[in-house]
Amino acid sequence: MGTTLFVCTTCKAGQPVPEGSTPPGAQLHAALTAETAPEGVRIVGVECLSACNTGCAVSLTKPGAWSYVYGRLTLDDVPAILEGAGKYADSPDGIVPWRDRPTVFRKQSIARIPPLPPLEEAAE
Amino acid sequence: MGTTLFVCTTCKAGQPVPEGSTPPGAQLHAALTAETAPEGVRIVGVECLSACNTGCAVSLTKPGAWSYVYGRLTLDDVPAILEGAGKYADSPDGIVPWRDRPTVFRKQSIARIPPLPPLEEAAE
């Protein structure tokens, strides 16, 4: 199954957002979807990744793999986000070798979550 | 399927950890597993949740539900973490009503990741 790149569309990136204007998160989502997504990657907007102190935020996830959350992203990071998403999609377990990760993914990881362990492993 | 509470065992909580001493994350893992886990919750230690700036960190996840990462946790938070994990396990989608969440879960969310969307929704 494929990779999903979730993009928080409500992120305010620590700035006041005047009523009626587009939040930075929605701008980032629009900029990402305006580009061609890497093969095997779906880009999905989502309201609030609960990373409000570290927005704009995105998350990469796929079944059976580690999931990642990245933060403090701007429109300048769009090419790097797409590059990193493509490499994530190509990896078997979501773990891209450190040297191959875009700088923004090396430096702006907020958290990662392991794949669900098989029951017997969890019982150890 | 059940809920997994991942506990980062390598978290240093921003402190220097002298060689040979137990990292705060491993202490938190030991304290959590010393208690009776809430029904339906497995507690699994994991090396590095990549939330190093906001440790100690834990993650709650289950299939088909939102996953959460919480940070800046201490041994004092063990009862609240277990309470929150139990409520998460009881929720259908991982979203516990705000008023029912332990304070530490209200105030120390690092990020959350949605469940994987069905293909047709992602294609919109």
XYZ file of N, CA and C in Angstrom:
744
model
N 0.839 -1.213 0.000
C 0.000 0.000 0.000
C 0.861 1.245 0.000
N 0.278 2.342 -0.417
C 1.039 3.557 -0.650
C 1.253 4.419 0.575
N 1.985 5.462 0.318
C 2.354 6.431 1.347
C 1.357 7.585 1.360
N 1.029 8.055 2.550
C 0.210 9.254 2.679
C 1.035 10.375 3.293
N 1.017 11.520 2.656
C 1.607 12.737 3.216
C 0.453 13.594 3.720
N 0.277 13.595 5.049
C -0.755 14.452 5.637
C -0.188 15.856 5.812
N -0.975 16.855 5.449
C -0.549 18.247 5.595
C -1.578 18.958 6.468
N -1.121 19.518 7.565
C -2.028 20.242 8.461
C -2.452 21.537 7.781
N -3.755 21.683 7.549
C -4.241 22.874 6.837
C -4.621 24.000 7.792
N -4.577 23.726 9.079
C -4.958 24.760 10.052
C -3.761 25.384 10.744
N -2.555 24.920 10.428
C -1.350 25.444 11.077
C -1.232 26.951 10.874
N -0.967 27.641 11.962
C -0.776 29.091 11.891
C 0.698 29.472 11.955
N 1.558 28.474 12.160
C 3.002 28.712 12.182
C 3.377 29.791 13.194
N 2.628 29.832 14.293
C 2.965 30.774 15.369
C 2.607 32.215 15.080
N 1.924 32.460 13.958
C 1.568 33.832 13.583
C 0.071 34.057 13.779
N -0.318 35.286 14.047
C -1.745 35.584 14.004
C -2.234 35.512 12.559
N -3.392 34.870 12.365
C -3.947 34.763 11.014
C -5.245 35.565 10.984
N -5.254 36.715 10.310
C -6.466 37.536 10.280
C -7.634 36.756 9.698
N -8.825 37.003 10.230
C -10.011 36.302 9.744
C -10.169 36.501 8.238
N -10.469 35.426 7.546
C -10.662 35.514 6.100
C -9.397 35.258 5.303
N -8.232 35.279 5.967
C -7.000 35.003 5.224
C -6.670 33.507 5.317
N -5.807 33.063 4.458
C -5.500 31.632 4.364
C -4.389 31.271 5.350
N -4.641 30.328 6.241
C -3.591 29.941 7.198
C -2.356 29.405 6.464
N -1.175 29.586 7.029
C 0.039 29.053 6.405
C -0.063 27.564 6.083
N -0.742 26.796 6.927
C -0.876 25.363 6.659
C -1.650 25.093 5.371
N -2.722 25.853 5.157
C -3.509 25.686 3.931
C -2.694 26.128 2.717
N -1.876 27.169 2.897
C -1.000 27.599 1.803
C 0.016 26.502 1.461
N 0.561 25.874 2.501
C 1.527 24.793 2.265
C 0.856 23.625 1.551
N -0.354 23.275 1.995
C -1.089 22.182 1.352
C -1.329 22.496 -0.126
N -1.732 23.730 -0.416
C -1.990 24.120 -1.807
C -0.710 24.054 -2.636
N 0.395 24.501 -2.046
C 1.662 24.495 -2.786
C 2.127 23.070 -3.063
N 1.906 22.187 -2.102
C 2.322 20.793 -2.294
C 1.467 20.106 -3.356
N 0.161 20.332 -3.305
C -0.720 19.653 -4.258
C -0.625 20.276 -5.654
N -0.049 21.456 -5.752
C 0.150 22.075 -7.071
C 1.289 21.401 -7.836
N 2.152 20.708 -7.088
C 3.265 19.985 -7.723
C 2.838 18.549 -8.030
N 3.639 17.877 -8.836
C 3.391 16.466 -9.101
C 3.861 15.656 -7.897
N 2.966 14.880 -7.333
C 3.342 14.073 -6.170
C 4.309 12.968 -6.603
N 5.262 12.626 -5.737
C 6.148 11.495 -6.061
C 5.325 10.218 -6.227
N 5.859 9.286 -6.982
C 5.142 8.030 -7.232
C 4.830 7.318 -5.920
N 3.597 6.896 -5.783
C 3.207 6.149 -4.588
C 2.849 7.019 -3.403
N 2.768 8.339 -3.597
C 2.473 9.258 -2.479
C 1.149 9.975 -2.728
N 0.251 9.891 -1.747
C -0.992 10.675 -1.778
C -0.828 11.855 -0.843
N -1.264 13.018 -1.228
C -1.180 14.201 -0.366
C -2.582 14.508 0.138
N -2.744 14.511 1.457
C -4.068 14.644 2.061
C -4.050 15.762 3.100
N -4.899 16.735 2.927
C -5.028 17.800 3.925
C -5.800 17.312 5.130
N -5.432 17.806 6.310
C -6.084 17.369 7.537
C -6.140 18.543 8.508
N -7.236 18.618 9.247
C -7.376 19.731 10.192
C -6.703 19.389 11.505
N -5.573 19.987 11.734
C -4.842 19.930 13.002
C -4.120 18.613 13.255
N -2.825 18.683 13.209
C -1.972 17.559 13.614
C -1.517 17.718 15.068
N -2.155 18.652 15.798
C -1.815 18.881 17.217
C -0.326 19.152 17.420
N 0.270 19.787 16.429
C 1.674 20.201 16.541
C 1.729 21.728 16.454
N 0.748 22.356 17.098
C 0.496 23.792 16.904
C 1.714 24.646 17.284
N 2.512 24.169 18.223
C 3.695 24.949 18.622
C 4.837 24.834 17.627
N 4.717 23.892 16.703
C 5.818 23.630 15.770
C 5.339 23.573 14.318
N 4.229 24.281 14.009
C 3.732 24.316 12.629
C 4.557 25.271 11.782
N 4.373 25.123 10.461
C 3.526 24.182 9.735
C 4.073 22.764 9.890
N 3.135 21.819 9.909
C 3.506 20.433 10.153
C 2.946 19.508 9.077
N 3.703 18.457 8.791
C 3.234 17.390 7.892
C 3.565 16.048 8.536
N 2.917 15.003 8.061
C 3.203 13.658 8.557
C 3.293 12.695 7.385
N 4.247 11.803 7.464
C 4.398 10.733 6.465
C 4.072 9.404 7.118
N 3.211 8.633 6.480
C 2.844 7.356 7.074
C 2.476 6.365 5.978
N 2.691 5.105 6.269
C 2.208 4.021 5.398
C 2.106 2.770 6.248
N 1.268 1.830 5.823
C 1.050 0.641 6.636
C 2.344 -0.147 6.865
N 2.544 -0.593 8.090
C 3.674 -1.457 8.406
C 5.011 -0.750 8.502
N 4.996 0.585 8.495
C 6.247 1.346 8.513
C 6.232 2.371 9.645
N 7.402 2.923 9.947
C 7.472 4.043 10.866
C 6.752 5.241 10.261
N 6.053 6.002 11.108
C 5.435 7.260 10.688
C 6.256 8.409 11.246
N 6.324 9.497 10.504
C 7.120 10.658 10.912
C 6.278 11.923 10.914
N 6.607 12.840 11.820
C 6.011 14.179 11.812
C 7.146 15.191 11.719
N 7.003 16.115 10.786
C 7.978 17.193 10.631
C 7.302 18.533 10.859
N 8.071 19.489 11.383
C 7.466 20.778 11.711
C 8.324 21.960 11.322
N 7.838 23.138 11.642
C 8.484 24.418 11.321
C 8.766 24.526 9.824
N 7.794 24.080 9.038
C 7.963 24.075 7.585
C 7.393 25.347 6.969
N 7.991 25.750 5.847
C 7.515 26.924 5.114
C 7.332 26.546 3.639
N 6.832 27.498 2.880
C 6.634 27.250 1.442
C 7.965 26.955 0.746
N 9.052 27.484 1.291
C 10.373 27.213 0.693
C 10.746 25.732 0.780
N 10.097 25.010 1.680
C 10.455 23.601 1.901
C 9.699 22.637 0.989
N 8.821 23.143 0.135
C 7.995 22.259 -0.698
C 8.839 21.255 -1.500
N 9.891 21.690 -2.222
C 10.665 20.686 -2.976
C 11.285 19.619 -2.064
N 11.807 20.034 -0.917
C 12.436 19.077 -0.005
C 11.406 18.113 0.588
N 10.224 18.615 0.907
C 9.172 17.745 1.451
C 8.807 16.671 0.426
N 8.659 17.084 -0.822
C 8.291 16.113 -1.864
C 9.428 15.126 -2.117
N 10.648 15.607 -2.096
C 11.801 14.715 -2.263
C 11.827 13.683 -1.130
N 11.666 14.173 0.097
C 11.692 13.270 1.253
C 10.531 12.290 1.238
N 9.373 12.751 0.782
C 8.202 11.864 0.718
C 8.441 10.743 -0.297
N 9.082 11.080 -1.415
C 9.378 10.056 -2.415
C 10.345 9.011 -1.887
N 11.354 9.462 -1.162
C 12.326 8.513 -0.596
C 11.675 7.644 0.483
N 10.805 8.272 1.271
C 10.059 7.502 2.279
C 9.225 6.414 1.589
N 8.533 6.798 0.519
C 7.683 5.836 -0.200
C 8.511 4.673 -0.741
N 9.736 4.962 -1.141
C 10.602 3.920 -1.720
C 11.227 3.012 -0.664
N 11.207 3.439 0.594
C 11.853 2.645 1.646
C 10.927 1.523 2.094
N 11.487 0.396 2.508
C 10.603 -0.708 2.922
C 9.911 -0.452 4.263
N 10.589 0.254 5.171
C 10.073 0.381 6.535
C 9.886 1.838 6.972
N 9.999 2.762 6.018
C 9.828 4.182 6.353
C 11.103 4.856 6.822
N 12.151 4.063 7.041
C 13.413 4.622 7.539
C 14.349 4.865 6.352
N 14.477 6.138 5.995
C 15.385 6.529 4.912
C 16.775 6.739 5.522
N 17.836 6.202 4.895
C 19.177 6.418 5.456
C 19.426 7.908 5.703
N 20.065 8.196 6.820
C 20.260 9.576 7.275
C 20.833 10.470 6.181
N 21.853 9.963 5.494
C 22.544 10.799 4.507
C 21.656 11.120 3.316
N 20.609 10.315 3.104
C 19.731 10.533 1.956
C 18.559 11.455 2.270
N 18.405 11.793 3.567
C 17.237 12.620 3.922
C 17.481 14.085 3.582
N 16.455 14.785 3.102
C 16.603 16.226 2.931
C 16.939 16.871 4.287
N 17.687 17.959 4.242
C 18.117 18.609 5.481
C 16.933 18.918 6.398
N 15.836 19.360 5.806
C 14.685 19.737 6.627
C 14.130 18.525 7.387
N 14.275 17.333 6.824
C 13.819 16.130 7.522
C 14.840 15.704 8.593
N 16.109 16.029 8.358
C 17.107 15.702 9.391
C 16.941 16.585 10.619
N 16.623 17.847 10.369
C 16.683 18.832 11.465
C 15.342 19.168 12.078
N 14.252 18.839 11.406
C 12.964 19.310 11.886
C 11.975 18.178 12.160
N 12.533 17.037 12.575
C 11.650 15.952 13.013
C 11.024 16.330 14.350
N 9.722 16.194 14.412
C 9.002 16.463 15.667
C 8.837 15.172 16.456
N 8.527 14.103 15.751
C 8.350 12.801 16.397
C 8.218 11.734 15.323
N 8.395 10.490 15.726
C 8.090 9.365 14.844
C 7.405 8.298 15.679
N 6.626 7.454 15.022
C 5.875 6.397 15.706
C 6.193 5.087 15.007
N 6.550 4.053 15.777
C 6.872 2.768 15.142
C 5.645 2.134 14.502
N 5.882 1.218 13.572
C 4.764 0.392 13.110
C 4.250 -0.443 14.271
N 3.017 -0.852 14.177
C 2.464 -1.685 15.247
C 3.225 -2.997 15.309
N 3.670 -3.394 16.511
C 4.421 -4.644 16.623
C 3.482 -5.835 16.561
N 3.987 -6.975 16.095
C 3.168 -8.185 16.187
C 2.883 -8.497 17.650
N 1.788 -9.184 17.886
C 1.343 -9.418 19.259
C 2.397 -10.110 20.107
N 3.098 -11.108 19.514
C 4.050 -11.877 20.327
C 5.218 -10.994 20.785
N 5.613 -10.047 19.899
C 6.726 -9.172 20.283
C 6.306 -8.256 21.435
N 5.084 -7.764 21.334
C 4.603 -6.840 22.361
C 4.467 -7.537 23.712
N 4.305 -8.827 23.689
C 4.082 -9.541 24.943
C 5.381 -9.827 25.691
N 6.511 -9.538 25.029
C 7.792 -9.846 25.683
C 7.970 -9.074 26.978
N -8.583 -4.603 17.286
C -7.227 -4.804 17.812
C -6.908 -3.801 18.911
N -5.901 -4.118 19.687
C -5.643 -3.346 20.884
C -4.764 -2.133 20.671
N -4.614 -1.447 21.777
C -3.839 -0.206 21.820
C -2.394 -0.507 22.217
N -1.451 0.185 21.578
C -0.054 0.095 21.987
C 0.396 1.440 22.553
N 0.982 1.402 23.728
C 1.628 2.580 24.312
C 3.134 2.397 24.128
N 3.686 3.124 23.165
C 5.129 3.085 22.954
C 5.801 4.056 23.926
N 6.870 3.609 24.543
C 7.611 4.455 25.476
C 9.058 4.538 24.996
N 9.515 5.749 24.749
C 10.895 5.931 24.300
C 11.843 5.638 25.458
N 12.698 4.630 25.273
C 13.591 4.239 26.367
C 14.936 4.968 26.308
N 15.142 5.737 25.248
C 16.424 6.436 25.107
C 16.321 7.925 25.436
N 15.120 8.403 25.763
C 14.923 9.822 26.056
C 15.815 10.275 27.206
N 16.495 11.381 26.965
C 17.352 11.954 28.004
C 16.690 13.141 28.693
N 15.527 13.532 28.202
C 14.776 14.639 28.812
C 15.630 15.899 28.917
N 16.482 16.091 27.949
C 17.289 17.317 27.906
C 18.421 17.365 28.905
N 18.647 16.249 29.597
C 19.691 16.230 30.629
C 20.884 15.387 30.159
N 22.070 15.701 30.617
C 23.180 14.785 30.375
C 22.968 13.498 31.169
N 23.195 12.361 30.515
C 23.035 11.071 31.193
C 24.415 10.430 31.288
N 24.998 10.377 32.473
C 26.332 9.781 32.620
C 26.334 8.338 32.129
N 27.444 7.932 31.522
C 27.548 6.569 31.012
C 27.284 5.566 32.137
N 26.500 4.563 31.826
C 26.199 3.534 32.809
C 24.961 3.821 33.626
N 24.459 5.048 33.572
C 23.239 5.339 34.323
C 22.021 5.135 33.417
N 20.863 5.031 34.018
C 19.645 4.710 33.271
C 19.017 5.987 32.725
N 18.812 6.063 31.417
C 18.189 7.271 30.860
C 16.782 7.473 31.433
N 16.342 8.715 31.545
C 14.993 8.986 32.054
C 13.907 8.214 31.287
N 14.108 8.024 29.991
C 13.108 7.283 29.214
C 12.990 5.837 29.665
N 14.127 5.210 29.944
C 14.103 3.829 30.427
C 13.484 3.752 31.827
N 13.727 4.790 32.618
C 13.097 4.844 33.950
C 11.580 4.951 33.821
N 11.147 5.790 32.883
C 9.701 5.949 32.675
C 9.087 4.634 32.192
N 9.771 3.962 31.270
C 9.281 2.676 30.772
C 9.150 1.671 31.914
N 10.173 1.624 32.768
C 10.144 0.678 33.896
C 8.997 1.004 34.851
N 8.794 2.294 35.100
C 7.726 2.699 36.033
C 6.346 2.365 35.461
N 6.191 2.535 34.149
C 4.889 2.238 33.530
C 4.612 0.738 33.530
N 5.640 -0.058 33.228
C 5.415 -1.506 33.157
C 5.318 -2.131 34.551
N 5.730 -1.402 35.556
C 5.588 -1.904 36.933
C 4.145 -1.822 37.412
N 3.360 -0.993 36.728
C 1.942 -0.868 37.083
C 1.118 -1.834 36.235
N -0.138 -2.014 36.632
C -1.042 -2.823 35.825
C -1.501 -1.997 34.633
N -1.274 -2.516 33.439
C -1.688 -1.780 32.237
C -3.211 -1.758 32.144
N -3.774 -0.662 31.646
C -5.229 -0.634 31.441
C -5.638 -1.735 30.470
N -6.891 -2.165 30.568
C -7.377 -3.230 29.698
C -7.222 -2.839 28.224
N -6.670 -3.753 27.460
C -6.535 -3.517 26.022
C -5.306 -2.722 25.635
N -4.420 -2.461 26.611
C -3.232 -1.639 26.328
C -1.968 -2.477 26.515
N -1.120 -2.497 25.481
C 0.209 -3.102 25.584
C 1.230 -1.986 25.739
N 2.195 -2.161 26.615
C 3.240 -1.156 26.804
C 4.520 -1.694 26.183
N 5.061 -0.977 25.223
C 6.202 -1.459 24.438
C 7.309 -0.403 24.454
N 8.473 -0.777 24.916
C 9.614 0.126 24.865
C 10.178 0.214 23.466
N 10.662 1.389 23.086
C 11.195 1.583 21.737
C 12.379 2.553 21.814
N 13.369 2.293 20.983
C 14.541 3.171 20.992
C 14.310 4.363 20.087
N 14.073 5.496 20.686
C 13.990 6.798 20.009
C 12.703 7.016 19.233
N 11.898 7.916 19.751
C 10.717 8.388 19.034
C 11.019 9.675 18.268
N 12.308 10.020 18.150
C 12.720 11.236 17.423
C 12.032 12.492 17.957
N 11.757 12.482 19.242
C 11.184 13.659 19.897
C 12.173 14.146 20.947
N 13.442 14.081 20.587
C 14.517 14.274 21.558
C 14.462 15.645 22.248
N 13.945 16.635 21.559
C 13.856 17.962 22.172
C 12.713 18.072 23.163
N 11.829 17.081 23.161
C 10.640 17.174 24.005
C 10.421 15.902 24.822
N 11.528 15.167 25.127
C 11.402 13.955 25.950
C 11.233 14.309 27.414
N 10.825 13.292 28.172
C 10.470 11.933 27.774
C 9.186 11.922 26.933
N 9.147 10.971 26.011
C 8.026 10.911 25.080
C 7.397 9.519 25.055
N 6.074 9.515 24.818
C 5.348 8.262 24.607
C 4.424 8.457 23.403
N 3.956 7.349 22.859
C 3.012 7.421 21.746
C 1.900 6.410 21.961
N 0.697 6.831 21.658
C -0.456 5.936 21.712
C -0.951 5.687 20.300
N -1.149 4.416 19.956
C -1.595 4.110 18.600
C -2.425 2.839 18.608
N -3.330 2.752 17.664
C -4.057 1.497 17.416
C -4.579 1.553 15.991
N -4.815 0.400 15.395
C -5.232 0.375 13.998
C -6.533 1.147 13.772
N -6.564 1.922 12.711
C -7.786 2.616 12.316
C -8.117 3.844 13.141
N -7.191 4.265 14.003
C -7.463 5.391 14.904
C -6.372 6.449 14.765
N -6.640 7.635 15.288
C -5.608 8.648 15.399
C -4.518 8.157 16.354
N -3.262 8.474 16.019
C -2.129 8.195 16.907
C -1.676 9.508 17.537
N -1.224 9.434 18.775
C -0.793 10.635 19.492
C 0.629 10.469 20.030
N 1.356 11.581 20.097
C 2.660 11.608 20.760
C 2.603 12.673 21.852
N 3.027 12.293 23.041
C 3.091 13.226 24.162
C 4.522 13.354 24.641
N 4.874 14.540 25.135
C 6.249 14.762 25.542
C 6.388 15.496 26.867
N 7.625 15.757 27.225
C 7.984 16.438 28.481
C 7.378 15.703 29.687
N 7.436 14.375 29.625
C 6.834 13.559 30.679
C 7.866 13.196 31.732
N 7.407 13.024 32.957
C 8.266 12.616 34.062
C 7.634 11.414 34.781
N 8.362 10.894 35.746
C 7.835 9.762 36.520
C 6.545 10.135 37.259
N 6.391 11.416 37.572
C 5.167 11.859 38.239
C 3.926 11.676 37.365
N 4.150 11.560 36.064
C 3.019 11.484 35.129
C 2.530 10.060 34.894
N 3.161 9.071 35.523
C 2.806 7.671 35.255
C 1.304 7.411 35.444
N 0.691 7.821 36.570
C -0.752 7.538 36.704
C -1.585 8.196 35.606
N -1.233 9.435 35.248
C -2.005 10.138 34.209
C -1.815 9.481 32.846
N -0.599 9.029 32.551
C -0.347 8.365 31.262
C -1.200 7.097 31.160
N -1.232 6.325 32.254
C -2.009 5.076 32.220
C -3.505 5.371 32.135
N -3.949 6.392 32.844
C -5.368 6.784 32.766
C -5.717 7.186 31.322
N -4.862 8.020 30.743
C -5.121 8.479 29.380
C -5.061 7.343 28.369
N -4.142 6.400 28.589
C -4.028 5.254 27.683
C -5.294 4.396 27.735
N -5.843 4.236 28.920
C -7.074 3.455 29.078
C -8.245 4.117 28.363
N -8.329 5.446 28.484
C -9.423 6.151 27.800
C -9.253 6.107 26.290
N -8.010 6.198 25.851
C -7.728 6.077 24.409
C -8.172 4.704 23.919
N -7.817 3.680 24.667
C -8.180 2.309 24.260
C -9.698 2.141 24.177
N -10.403 2.840 25.049
C -11.870 2.717 25.066
C -12.546 3.520 23.961
N -11.831 4.446 23.355
C -12.442 5.307 22.336
C -12.474 4.584 20.995
N -13.480 4.853 20.178
C -13.533 4.144 18.892
C -12.462 4.612 17.902
N -12.110 5.887 17.951
C -11.234 6.455 16.919
C -9.965 7.083 17.483
N -9.717 6.862 18.761
C -8.522 7.423 19.381
C -8.716 8.831 19.915
N -9.863 9.437 19.597
C -10.116 10.815 20.040
C -10.940 10.784 21.325
N -10.279 11.073 22.433
C -10.938 11.130 23.739
C -11.477 12.556 23.918
N -12.736 12.697 24.347
C -13.261 14.061 24.551
C -12.309 14.890 25.417
N -12.143 16.145 25.040
C -11.164 17.031 25.665
C -11.272 17.027 27.187
N -12.499 17.135 27.673
C -12.711 17.258 29.125
C -12.308 15.984 29.867
N -12.266 14.859 29.145
C -11.939 13.586 29.790
C -10.437 13.284 29.773
N -9.672 14.099 29.055
C -8.233 13.810 28.948
C -7.497 14.250 30.205
N -6.514 13.466 30.642
C -5.666 13.943 31.742
C -4.994 15.257 31.327
N -4.734 16.106 32.301
C -4.149 17.423 32.010
C -2.874 17.291 31.186
N -2.063 16.297 31.508
C -0.790 16.146 30.808
C -1.013 15.843 29.312
N -2.123 15.200 28.997
C -2.436 14.928 27.589
C -3.019 16.178 26.914
N -3.681 17.010 27.686
C -4.213 18.246 27.095
C -3.087 19.217 26.764
N -2.097 19.260 27.646
C -1.094 20.323 27.535
C 0.208 19.899 26.886
N 0.469 18.618 26.763
C 1.781 18.178 26.311
C 1.725 17.287 25.069
N 0.709 17.572 24.225
C 0.677 16.883 22.939
C 1.792 17.431 22.056
N 2.548 16.523 21.473
C 3.613 16.917 20.542
C 3.091 16.877 19.114
N 2.298 15.862 18.822
C 1.729 15.723 17.479
C 0.715 14.590 17.501
N -0.114 14.555 16.475
C -0.995 13.407 16.265
C -1.018 13.113 14.769
N -1.312 11.870 14.425
C -1.335 11.437 13.030
C -2.682 10.766 12.779
N -3.359 11.165 11.706
C -4.673 10.554 11.432
C -4.536 9.087 11.063
N -5.637 8.339 11.182
C -5.640 6.994 10.604
C -5.503 7.113 9.096
N -5.016 6.064 8.482
C -4.891 6.084 7.025
C -6.269 6.210 6.395
N -6.425 7.148 5.468
C -7.739 7.323 4.840
C -7.986 6.229 3.810
N -9.263 5.913 3.568
C -9.539 4.996 2.462
C -9.096 5.630 1.143
N -8.770 4.808 0.185
C -8.218 5.296 -1.084
C -9.119 6.327 -1.764
N -10.434 6.084 -1.730
C -11.305 7.013 -2.471
C -11.304 8.400 -1.841
N -11.180 8.441 -0.500
C -11.161 9.741 0.170
C -9.874 10.490 -0.177
N -8.772 9.755 -0.180
C -7.486 10.397 -0.468
C -7.425 10.906 -1.898
N -8.222 10.330 -2.768
C -8.156 10.711 -4.174
C -8.927 11.991 -4.459
N -9.674 12.476 -3.465
C -10.501 13.681 -3.695
C -9.657 14.898 -4.026
